[in-house]
Coordinates of C-alpha atoms in Angstrom, one line a residue:
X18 CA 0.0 0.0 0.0
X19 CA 1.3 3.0 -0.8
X20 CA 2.1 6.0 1.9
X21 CA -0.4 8.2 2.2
X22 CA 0.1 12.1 3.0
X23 CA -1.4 13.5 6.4
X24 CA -4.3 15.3 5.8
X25 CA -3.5 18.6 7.7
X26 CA -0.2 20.6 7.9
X27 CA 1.5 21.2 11.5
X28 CA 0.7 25.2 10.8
X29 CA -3.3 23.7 10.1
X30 CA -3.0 21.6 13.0
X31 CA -2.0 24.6 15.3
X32 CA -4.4 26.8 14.4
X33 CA -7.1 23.9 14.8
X34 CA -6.1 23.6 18.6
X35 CA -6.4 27.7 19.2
X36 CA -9.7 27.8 17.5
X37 CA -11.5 24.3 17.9
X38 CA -9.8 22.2 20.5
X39 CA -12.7 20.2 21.0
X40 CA -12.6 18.6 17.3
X41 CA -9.0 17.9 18.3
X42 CA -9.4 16.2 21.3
X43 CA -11.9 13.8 19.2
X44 CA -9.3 13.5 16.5
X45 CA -6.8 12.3 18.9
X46 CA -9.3 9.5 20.8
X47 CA -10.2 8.5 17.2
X48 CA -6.5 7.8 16.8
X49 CA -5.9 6.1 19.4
X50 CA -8.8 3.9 18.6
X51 CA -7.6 3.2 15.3
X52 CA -4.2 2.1 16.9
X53 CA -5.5 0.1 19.7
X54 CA -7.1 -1.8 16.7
X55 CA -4.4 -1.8 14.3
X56 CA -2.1 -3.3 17.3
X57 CA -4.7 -6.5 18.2
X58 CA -4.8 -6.9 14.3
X59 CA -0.7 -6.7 13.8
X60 CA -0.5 -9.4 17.4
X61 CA -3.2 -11.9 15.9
X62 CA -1.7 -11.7 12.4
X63 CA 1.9 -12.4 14.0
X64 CA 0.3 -15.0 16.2
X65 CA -0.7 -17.0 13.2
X66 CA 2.4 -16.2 11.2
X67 CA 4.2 -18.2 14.3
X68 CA 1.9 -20.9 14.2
X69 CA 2.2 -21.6 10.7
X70 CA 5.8 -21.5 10.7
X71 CA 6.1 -23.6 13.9
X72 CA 5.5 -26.9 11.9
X73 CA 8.1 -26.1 9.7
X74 CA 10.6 -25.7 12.1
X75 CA 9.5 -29.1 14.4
X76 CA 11.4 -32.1 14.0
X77 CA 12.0 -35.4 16.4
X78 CA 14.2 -33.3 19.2
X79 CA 11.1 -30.6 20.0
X80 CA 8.5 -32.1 19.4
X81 CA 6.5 -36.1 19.1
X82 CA 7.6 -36.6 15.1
X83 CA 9.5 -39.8 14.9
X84 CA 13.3 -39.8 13.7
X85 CA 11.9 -41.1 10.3
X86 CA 9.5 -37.9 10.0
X87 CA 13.1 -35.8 9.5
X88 CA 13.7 -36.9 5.9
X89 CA 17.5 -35.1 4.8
X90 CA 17.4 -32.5 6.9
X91 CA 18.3 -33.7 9.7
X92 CA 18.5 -31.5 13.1
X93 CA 22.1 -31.3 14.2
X94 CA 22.5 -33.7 17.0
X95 CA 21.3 -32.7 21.0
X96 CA 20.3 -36.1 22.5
X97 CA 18.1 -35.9 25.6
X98 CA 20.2 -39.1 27.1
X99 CA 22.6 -38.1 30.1
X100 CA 26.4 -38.9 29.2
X101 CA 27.9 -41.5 31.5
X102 CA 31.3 -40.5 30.6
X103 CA 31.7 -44.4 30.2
X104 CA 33.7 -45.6 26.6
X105 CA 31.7 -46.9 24.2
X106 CA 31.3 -51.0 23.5
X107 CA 31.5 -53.7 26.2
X108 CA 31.9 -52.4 30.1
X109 CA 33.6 -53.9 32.5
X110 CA 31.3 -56.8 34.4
X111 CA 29.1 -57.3 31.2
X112 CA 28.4 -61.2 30.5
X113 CA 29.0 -60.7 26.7
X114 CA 28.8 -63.8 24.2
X115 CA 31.1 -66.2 22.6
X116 CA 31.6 -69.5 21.6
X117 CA 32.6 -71.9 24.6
X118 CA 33.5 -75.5 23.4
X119 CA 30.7 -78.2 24.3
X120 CA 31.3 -81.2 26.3
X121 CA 28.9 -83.4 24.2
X122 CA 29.1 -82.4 20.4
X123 CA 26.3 -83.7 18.1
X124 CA 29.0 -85.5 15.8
X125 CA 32.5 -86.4 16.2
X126 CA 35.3 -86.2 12.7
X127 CA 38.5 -87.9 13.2
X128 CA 41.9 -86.7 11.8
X129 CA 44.9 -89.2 11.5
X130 CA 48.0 -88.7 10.1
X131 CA 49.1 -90.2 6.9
X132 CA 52.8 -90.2 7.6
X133 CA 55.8 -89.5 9.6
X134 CA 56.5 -85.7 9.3
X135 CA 60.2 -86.3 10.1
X136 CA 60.8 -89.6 8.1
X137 CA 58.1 -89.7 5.8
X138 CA 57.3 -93.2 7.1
X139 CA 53.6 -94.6 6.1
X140 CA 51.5 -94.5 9.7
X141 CA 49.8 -97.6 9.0
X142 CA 49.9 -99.0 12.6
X143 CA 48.6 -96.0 14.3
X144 CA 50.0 -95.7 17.5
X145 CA 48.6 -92.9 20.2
X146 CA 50.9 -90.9 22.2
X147 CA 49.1 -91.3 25.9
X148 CA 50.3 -88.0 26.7
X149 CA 49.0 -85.9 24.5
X150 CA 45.7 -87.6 23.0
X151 CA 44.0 -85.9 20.7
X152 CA 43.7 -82.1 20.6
X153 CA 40.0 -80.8 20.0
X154 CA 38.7 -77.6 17.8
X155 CA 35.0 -77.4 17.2
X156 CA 32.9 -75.7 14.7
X157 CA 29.4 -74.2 15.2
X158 CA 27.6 -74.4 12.0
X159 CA 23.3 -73.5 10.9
X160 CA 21.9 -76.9 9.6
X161 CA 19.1 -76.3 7.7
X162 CA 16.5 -78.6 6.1
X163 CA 12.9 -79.5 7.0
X164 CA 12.6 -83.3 8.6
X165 CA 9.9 -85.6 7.9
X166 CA 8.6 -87.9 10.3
X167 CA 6.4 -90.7 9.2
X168 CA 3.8 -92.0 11.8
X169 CA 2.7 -95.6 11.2
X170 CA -0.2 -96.7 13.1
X171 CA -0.1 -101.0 13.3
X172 CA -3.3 -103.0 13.5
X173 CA -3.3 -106.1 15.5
X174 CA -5.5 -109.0 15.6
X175 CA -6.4 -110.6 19.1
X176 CA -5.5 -114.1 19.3
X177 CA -8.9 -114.6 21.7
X178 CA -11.6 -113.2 20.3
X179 CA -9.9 -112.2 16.6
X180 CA -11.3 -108.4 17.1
X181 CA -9.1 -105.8 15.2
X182 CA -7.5 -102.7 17.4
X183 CA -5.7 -99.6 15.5
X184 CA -3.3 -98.3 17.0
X185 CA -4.0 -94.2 18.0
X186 CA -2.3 -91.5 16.2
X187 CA -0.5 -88.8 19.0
X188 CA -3.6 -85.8 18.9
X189 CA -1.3 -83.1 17.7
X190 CA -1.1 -85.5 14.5
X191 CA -4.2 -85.4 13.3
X192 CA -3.5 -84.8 9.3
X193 CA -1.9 -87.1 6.4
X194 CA 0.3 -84.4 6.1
X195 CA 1.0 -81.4 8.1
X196 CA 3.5 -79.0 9.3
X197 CA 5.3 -79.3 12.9
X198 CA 5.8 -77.2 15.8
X199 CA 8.9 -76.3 14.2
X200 CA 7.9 -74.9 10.8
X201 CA 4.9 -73.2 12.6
X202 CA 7.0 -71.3 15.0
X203 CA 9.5 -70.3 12.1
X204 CA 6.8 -69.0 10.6
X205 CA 5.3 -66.9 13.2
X206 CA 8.5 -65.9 14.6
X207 CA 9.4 -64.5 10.8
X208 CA 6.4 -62.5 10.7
X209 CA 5.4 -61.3 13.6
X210 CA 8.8 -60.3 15.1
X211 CA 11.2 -60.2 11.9
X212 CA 7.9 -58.3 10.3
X213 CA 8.8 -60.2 7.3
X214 CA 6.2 -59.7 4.7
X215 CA 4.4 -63.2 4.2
X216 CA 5.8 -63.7 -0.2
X217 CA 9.2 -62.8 1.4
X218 CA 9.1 -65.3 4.4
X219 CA 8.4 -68.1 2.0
X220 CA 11.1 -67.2 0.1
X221 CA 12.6 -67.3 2.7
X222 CA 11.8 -70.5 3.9
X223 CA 12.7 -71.8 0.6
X224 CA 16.0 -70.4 0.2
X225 CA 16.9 -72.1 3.5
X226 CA 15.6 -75.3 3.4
X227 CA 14.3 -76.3 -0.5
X228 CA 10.6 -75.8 0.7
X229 CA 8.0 -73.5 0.1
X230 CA 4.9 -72.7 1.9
X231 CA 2.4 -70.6 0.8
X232 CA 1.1 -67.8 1.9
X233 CA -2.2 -69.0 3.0
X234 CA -0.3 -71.3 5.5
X235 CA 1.5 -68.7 7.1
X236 CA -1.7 -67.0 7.9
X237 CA -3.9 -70.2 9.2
X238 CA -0.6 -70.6 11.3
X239 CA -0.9 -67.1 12.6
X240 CA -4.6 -67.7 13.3
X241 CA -4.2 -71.2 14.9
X242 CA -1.5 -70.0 17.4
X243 CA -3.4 -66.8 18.2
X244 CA -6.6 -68.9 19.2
X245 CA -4.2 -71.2 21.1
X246 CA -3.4 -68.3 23.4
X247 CA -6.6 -67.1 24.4
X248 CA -5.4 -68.8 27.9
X249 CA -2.0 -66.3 27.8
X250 CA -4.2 -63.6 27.1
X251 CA -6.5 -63.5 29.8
X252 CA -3.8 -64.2 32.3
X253 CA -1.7 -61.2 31.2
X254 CA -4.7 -59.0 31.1
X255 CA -5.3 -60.0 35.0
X256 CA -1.6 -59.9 35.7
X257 CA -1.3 -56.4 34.6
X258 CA -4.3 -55.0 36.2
X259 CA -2.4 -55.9 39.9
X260 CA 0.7 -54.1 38.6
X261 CA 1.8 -51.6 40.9
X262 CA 3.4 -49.6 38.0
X263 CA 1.9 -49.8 34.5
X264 CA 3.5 -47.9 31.3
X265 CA 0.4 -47.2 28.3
X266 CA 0.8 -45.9 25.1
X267 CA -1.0 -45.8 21.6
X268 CA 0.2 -45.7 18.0
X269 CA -1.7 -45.4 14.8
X270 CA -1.8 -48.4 12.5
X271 CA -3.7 -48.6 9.1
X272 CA -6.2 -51.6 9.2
X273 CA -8.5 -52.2 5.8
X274 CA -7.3 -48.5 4.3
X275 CA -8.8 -46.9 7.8
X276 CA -6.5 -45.3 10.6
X277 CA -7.2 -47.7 13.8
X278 CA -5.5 -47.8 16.7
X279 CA -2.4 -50.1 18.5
X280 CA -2.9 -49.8 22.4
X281 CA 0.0 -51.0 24.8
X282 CA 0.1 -51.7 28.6
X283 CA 3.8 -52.9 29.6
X284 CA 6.2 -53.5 32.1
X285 CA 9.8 -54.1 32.1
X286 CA 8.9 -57.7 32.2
X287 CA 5.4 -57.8 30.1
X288 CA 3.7 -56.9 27.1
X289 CA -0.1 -56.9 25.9
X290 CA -1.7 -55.1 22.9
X291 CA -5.2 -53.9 21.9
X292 CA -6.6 -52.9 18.6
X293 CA -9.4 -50.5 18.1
X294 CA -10.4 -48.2 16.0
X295 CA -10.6 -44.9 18.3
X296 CA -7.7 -43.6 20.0
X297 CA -9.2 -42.4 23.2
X298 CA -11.8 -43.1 26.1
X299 CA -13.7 -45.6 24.4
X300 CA -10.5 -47.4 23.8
X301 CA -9.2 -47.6 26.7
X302 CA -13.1 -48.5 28.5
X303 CA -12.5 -51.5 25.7
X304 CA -9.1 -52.3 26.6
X305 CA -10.3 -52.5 30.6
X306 CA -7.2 -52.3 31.7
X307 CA -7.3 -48.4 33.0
X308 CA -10.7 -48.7 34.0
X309 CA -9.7 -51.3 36.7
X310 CA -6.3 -50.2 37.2
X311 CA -5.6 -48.6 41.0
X312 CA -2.0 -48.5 40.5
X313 CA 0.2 -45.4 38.9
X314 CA -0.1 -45.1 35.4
X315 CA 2.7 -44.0 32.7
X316 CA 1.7 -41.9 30.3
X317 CA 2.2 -39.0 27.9
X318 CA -0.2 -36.1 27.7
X319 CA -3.1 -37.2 26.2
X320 CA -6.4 -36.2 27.8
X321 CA -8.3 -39.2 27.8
X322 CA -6.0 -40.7 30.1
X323 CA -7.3 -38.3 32.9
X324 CA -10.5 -39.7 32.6
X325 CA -9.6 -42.4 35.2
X326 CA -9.0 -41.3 38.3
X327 CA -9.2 -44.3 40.7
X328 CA -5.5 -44.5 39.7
X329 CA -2.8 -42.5 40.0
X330 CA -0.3 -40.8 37.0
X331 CA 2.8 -40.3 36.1
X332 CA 3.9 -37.7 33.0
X333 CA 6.5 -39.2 30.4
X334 CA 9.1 -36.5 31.2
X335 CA 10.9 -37.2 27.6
X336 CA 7.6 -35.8 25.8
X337 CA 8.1 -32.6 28.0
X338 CA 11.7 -32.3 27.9
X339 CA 11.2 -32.3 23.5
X340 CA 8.6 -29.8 24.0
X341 CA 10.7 -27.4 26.2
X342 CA 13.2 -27.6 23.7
X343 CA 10.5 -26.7 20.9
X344 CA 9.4 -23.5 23.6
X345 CA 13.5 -22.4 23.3
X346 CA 14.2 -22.9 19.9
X347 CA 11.1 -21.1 18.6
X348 CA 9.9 -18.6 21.2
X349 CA 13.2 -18.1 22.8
X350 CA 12.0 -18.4 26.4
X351 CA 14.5 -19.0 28.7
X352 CA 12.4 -20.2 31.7
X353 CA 12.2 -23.6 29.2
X354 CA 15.6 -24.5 29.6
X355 CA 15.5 -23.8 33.1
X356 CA 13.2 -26.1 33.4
X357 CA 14.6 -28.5 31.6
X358 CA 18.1 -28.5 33.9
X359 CA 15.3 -28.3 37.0
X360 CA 14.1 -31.8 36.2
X361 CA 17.6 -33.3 35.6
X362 CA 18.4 -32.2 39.1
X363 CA 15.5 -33.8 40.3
X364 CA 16.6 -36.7 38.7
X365 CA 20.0 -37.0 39.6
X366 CA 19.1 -36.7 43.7
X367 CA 16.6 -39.4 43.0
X368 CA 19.1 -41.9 41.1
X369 CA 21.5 -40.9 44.5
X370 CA 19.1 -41.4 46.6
X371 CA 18.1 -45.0 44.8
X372 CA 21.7 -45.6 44.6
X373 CA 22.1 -45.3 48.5
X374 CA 19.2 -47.8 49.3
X375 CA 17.1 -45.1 50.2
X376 CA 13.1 -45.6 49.1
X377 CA 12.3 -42.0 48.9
X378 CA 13.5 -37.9 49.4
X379 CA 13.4 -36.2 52.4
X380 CA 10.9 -33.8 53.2
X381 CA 12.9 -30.7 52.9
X382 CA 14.5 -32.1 49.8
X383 CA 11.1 -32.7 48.1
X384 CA 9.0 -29.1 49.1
X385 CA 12.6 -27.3 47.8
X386 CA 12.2 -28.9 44.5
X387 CA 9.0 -28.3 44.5
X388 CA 9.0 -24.4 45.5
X389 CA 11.9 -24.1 42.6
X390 CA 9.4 -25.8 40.0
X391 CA 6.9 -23.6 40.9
X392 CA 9.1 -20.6 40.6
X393 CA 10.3 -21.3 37.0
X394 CA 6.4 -22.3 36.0
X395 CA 5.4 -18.8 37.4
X396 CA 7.7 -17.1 35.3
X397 CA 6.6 -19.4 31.8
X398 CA 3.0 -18.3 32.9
X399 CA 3.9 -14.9 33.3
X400 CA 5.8 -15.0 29.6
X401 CA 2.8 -16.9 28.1
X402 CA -0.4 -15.3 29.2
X403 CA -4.5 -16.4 28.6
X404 CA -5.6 -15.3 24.5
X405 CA -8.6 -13.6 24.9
X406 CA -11.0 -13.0 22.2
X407 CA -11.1 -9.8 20.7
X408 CA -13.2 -6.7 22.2
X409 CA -16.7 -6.8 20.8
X410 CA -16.1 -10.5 19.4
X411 CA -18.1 -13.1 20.4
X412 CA -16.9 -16.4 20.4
X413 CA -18.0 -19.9 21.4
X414 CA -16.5 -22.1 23.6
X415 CA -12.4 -21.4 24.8
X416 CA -9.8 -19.4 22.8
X417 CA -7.8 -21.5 21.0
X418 CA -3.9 -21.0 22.9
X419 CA -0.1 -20.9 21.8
X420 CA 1.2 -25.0 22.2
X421 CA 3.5 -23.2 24.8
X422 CA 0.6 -22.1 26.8
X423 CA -1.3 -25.1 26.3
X424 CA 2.3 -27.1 27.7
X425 CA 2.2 -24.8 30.9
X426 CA -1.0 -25.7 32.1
X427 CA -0.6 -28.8 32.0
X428 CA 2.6 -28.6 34.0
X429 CA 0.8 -26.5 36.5
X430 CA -2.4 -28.8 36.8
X431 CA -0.9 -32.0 36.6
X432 CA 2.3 -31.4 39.2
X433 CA 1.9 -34.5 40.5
X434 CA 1.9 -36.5 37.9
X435 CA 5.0 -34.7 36.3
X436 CA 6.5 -35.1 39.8
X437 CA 5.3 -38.8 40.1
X438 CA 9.1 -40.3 39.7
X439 CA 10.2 -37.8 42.8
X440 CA 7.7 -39.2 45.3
X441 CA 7.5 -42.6 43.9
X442 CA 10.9 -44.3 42.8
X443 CA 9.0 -46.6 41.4
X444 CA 7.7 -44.6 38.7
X445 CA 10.3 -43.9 36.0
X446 CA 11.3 -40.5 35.3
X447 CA 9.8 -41.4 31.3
X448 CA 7.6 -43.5 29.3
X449 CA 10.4 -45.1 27.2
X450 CA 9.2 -48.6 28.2
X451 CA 5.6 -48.1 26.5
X452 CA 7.0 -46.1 23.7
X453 CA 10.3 -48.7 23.1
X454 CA 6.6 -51.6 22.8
X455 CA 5.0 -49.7 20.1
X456 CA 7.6 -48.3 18.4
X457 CA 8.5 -51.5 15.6
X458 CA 4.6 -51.0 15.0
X459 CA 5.9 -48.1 12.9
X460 CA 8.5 -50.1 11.0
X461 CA 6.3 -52.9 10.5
X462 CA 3.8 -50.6 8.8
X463 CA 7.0 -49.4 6.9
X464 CA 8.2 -53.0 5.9
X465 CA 4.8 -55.4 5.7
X466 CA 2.4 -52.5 4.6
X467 CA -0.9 -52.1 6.5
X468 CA -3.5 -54.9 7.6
X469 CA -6.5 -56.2 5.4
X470 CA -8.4 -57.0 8.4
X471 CA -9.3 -56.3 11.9
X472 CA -8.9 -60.4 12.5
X473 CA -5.4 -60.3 10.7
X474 CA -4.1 -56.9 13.2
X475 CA -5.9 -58.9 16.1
X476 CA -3.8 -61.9 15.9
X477 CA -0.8 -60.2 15.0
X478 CA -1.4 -57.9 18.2
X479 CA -1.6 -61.3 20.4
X480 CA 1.4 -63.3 19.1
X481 CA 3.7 -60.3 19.2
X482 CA 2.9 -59.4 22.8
X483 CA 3.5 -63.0 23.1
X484 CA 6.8 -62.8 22.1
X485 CA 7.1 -59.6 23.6
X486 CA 7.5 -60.9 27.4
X487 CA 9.4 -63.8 26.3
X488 CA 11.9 -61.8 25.1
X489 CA 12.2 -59.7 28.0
X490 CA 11.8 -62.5 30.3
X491 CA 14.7 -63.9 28.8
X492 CA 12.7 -67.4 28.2
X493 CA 13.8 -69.2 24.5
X494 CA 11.2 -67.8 22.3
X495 CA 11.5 -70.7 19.8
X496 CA 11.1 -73.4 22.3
X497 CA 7.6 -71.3 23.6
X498 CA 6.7 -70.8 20.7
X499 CA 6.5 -74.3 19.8
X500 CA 4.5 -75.5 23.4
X501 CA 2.0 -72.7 22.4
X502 CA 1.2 -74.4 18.9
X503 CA 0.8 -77.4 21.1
X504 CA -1.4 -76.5 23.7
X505 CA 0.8 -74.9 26.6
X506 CA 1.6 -71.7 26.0
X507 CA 3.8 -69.9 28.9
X508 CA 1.2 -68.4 31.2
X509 CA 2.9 -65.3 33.6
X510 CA 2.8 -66.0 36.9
X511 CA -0.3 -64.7 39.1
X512 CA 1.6 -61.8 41.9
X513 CA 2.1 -62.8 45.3

């Protein structure tokens, strides 16, 4: 727009106050009008400007976006993890792995020698040196190759009476031909935790052994195990409902073209998934895990989470720590990284305090924390005050606020629960156990593409929480795998 010339002189303007001061003094509130409502325009215009540009800017260290979501521009390096100062690889005390030579190998090869190195004698008539024996190398090597075991069932005639009696087959052979434990838990193995795509696990198979299963076999497999741990299932969901500590979290998974929803409830120790097609309350009601649930629960921000209160929470410190560093790189508030150092000192006198067999802060200890927290919130709150609509504008419901503001309330009304690891060392200062169980759902999407079917994402839900607490349980996950396709599946223990 181009500048426009003021109406009046300053010699007009003069002579207007000495003759009609009154029209003046209206000028000037009409003025100040006009700038008062020039200013709210220029603030709500730069208001959007910032959020527009905000998502530009956001990448996996300030905000939720996975490390994927970064594409080639990736944010210089500033990891959240505390350095240990330790070097990197294999520290002192760790178990490690390697090959130990076995007592009883599965075959034996001789070596003799041919003849005398010195003489060049023919060592037809061997003869042993007792002193020395044999020395011993061994070699561990993958054997491959699908067995086939034939059943024959004998009739036999009774020499009293002459009546015929067939022999039983064992039940779990109850086909002409038919794949074993084996094959089966290869195959769900490959695709539920490799997240193998089902044409490449038969190839797969194939280029390993020489045989090739089809596709349709992998998923009756799938389905035949997943109804064989219905047992499994029910047990884990009662396990985890007398957890003192439970970890939740939800990622979204594409199930017949539609966004639906993968729910996870872990420990350190356990894992169980849940499939639904919302994300929040009625979710979770359908889960009925939360609703039951009296012990603390691990979490990130989401609202519907609040919605059951018989238990108590605990905020995923990670998710705030990414946000505070969003609030500095974007709006340059310093009370964020503050913050930020607040909570690791919080965390290092509770990793002391753990450290010295002590279950818990002292009082002093805690309400100075607590009084510092408070003090650096005061000042974000101070930076970051209420929107408010617009004189003379009417609008319904809230004003939308800034994602800073909208951060600092919850820090303010849920203390407690970002607090939770301070009071209670048995709640982890993050949520990087839930988020660690959903995260290969992600790369499965990436690898094996989406589901078909509710059924399919259902039984691939089951099997890989399955495998899931094997895993972490340290138990052989081929070996259970196996006594599941037969009948016993590993069932967690019920707590004392």
């Amino acid at each position: 727009m181009a500048h426009q010339p003021a109406p009046w002189s300053r010699d007009e303007l003069f002579g207007l106050c000495a003759s009609d001061p009154e029209r003046v003094v209206d000028l000037v509130f009409d003025l100040w009008d006009r700038v008062n409502s020039l200013t709210q325009q220029v603030d709500t215009l730069t208001q959007k400007v910032a959020d527009l540009e905000r998502p530009v800017h956001q990448n996996s260290r300030n905000s939720h976006k996975p490390p994927s979501s970064d594409g080639y521009q990736k944010p210089a390096p500033k990891s959240l993890r505390k350095k240990s100062g330790k070097p990197s690889g294999g520290q002192i005390g760790h178990p490690g792995t390697r090959l130990e030579m076995r007592d009883h190998p599965d075959q034996i090869v001789t070596h003799r020698p041919v003849a005398c190195r010195h003489c060049g004698e023919p060592l037809e008539a061997i003869y042993i040196n007792p002193s020395s024996a044999y020395d011993r190398r061994q070699v561990f090597d993958l054997v491959a190759r699908i067995e086939v075991t034939e059943h024959r069932a004998f009739t036999a005639i009774c020499s009293a009476c002459h009546h015929e009696t067939a022999a039983e087959f064992p039940t779990e052979v109850a086909h002409p031909v038919q794949y074993g434990p084996g094959v089966k838990a290869f195959l769900s193995y490959g695709s539920t935790y490799q997240l193998l795509p089902m044409e490449r696990l038969c190839d797969f198979l194939e280029d390993l052994t020489g045989h090739r299963v089809s596709e349709g076999t992998v998923y009756n497999v799938q389905s035949a195990l997943s109804d064989r741990l219905a047992t499994y299932d029910q047990r884990m969901h009662a396990r985890l409902a007398q957890e003192p500590v439970l970890h939740f979290d939800e990622t979204g998974i594409r199930v017949a073209g539609r966004l639906h929803w993968l729910h996870s409830a872990s420990t350190p120790a356990l894992t169980y998934y849940h499939v639904n097609r919302h994300r929040g309350t009625l979710a979770m009601a359908a889960m009925n895990l939360l609703p039951i649930f009296q012990g603390v629960a691990v979490h990130d921000g989401l609202a519907a989470y609040w919605t059951f209160a018989q238990c108590l929470h605990g905020l995923c410190n990670a998710h705030h720590e990414r946000e505070l560093n969003a609030v500095l790189e974007n709006d340059h508030q310093a009370w964020a990284s503050d913050l930020i150092a607040h909570l690791h000192r919080i965390q290092a006198a509770v990793a002391e305090a753990v450290a010295a067999g002590r279950d818990g802060l002292d009082t002093v200890q805690q309400a100075t924390f607590i009084q510092e927290y408070r003090t650096i919130l005061e000042r974000g709150l101070a930076e970051n005050p209420l929107r408010t609509a617009p004189d003379g504008v009417k609008r319904r419901g809230r004003v939308k606020q800034t994602k800073t503001r909208n951060l600092l309330d919850r820090l303010d009304q849920h203390q407690d629960a970002v607090l939770r690891f301070m009071t209670d060392f048995r709640v982890p200062y993050t949520n990087n156990q839930a988020e660690q169980d959903v995260r290969m759902m992600k790369v499965h999407q990436k690898i094996s593409g989406t589901f078909r079917s509710m059924t399919g994402a259902k039984v691939f839900a089951r099997i890989r929480g399955y495998i899931s607490t094997l895993k972490k349980q340290g138990l052989p996950v081929m070996e259970y795998l196996q006594q599941a396709i037969q009948g016993a599946p590993y069932l967690p223990p019920t707590p004392p």
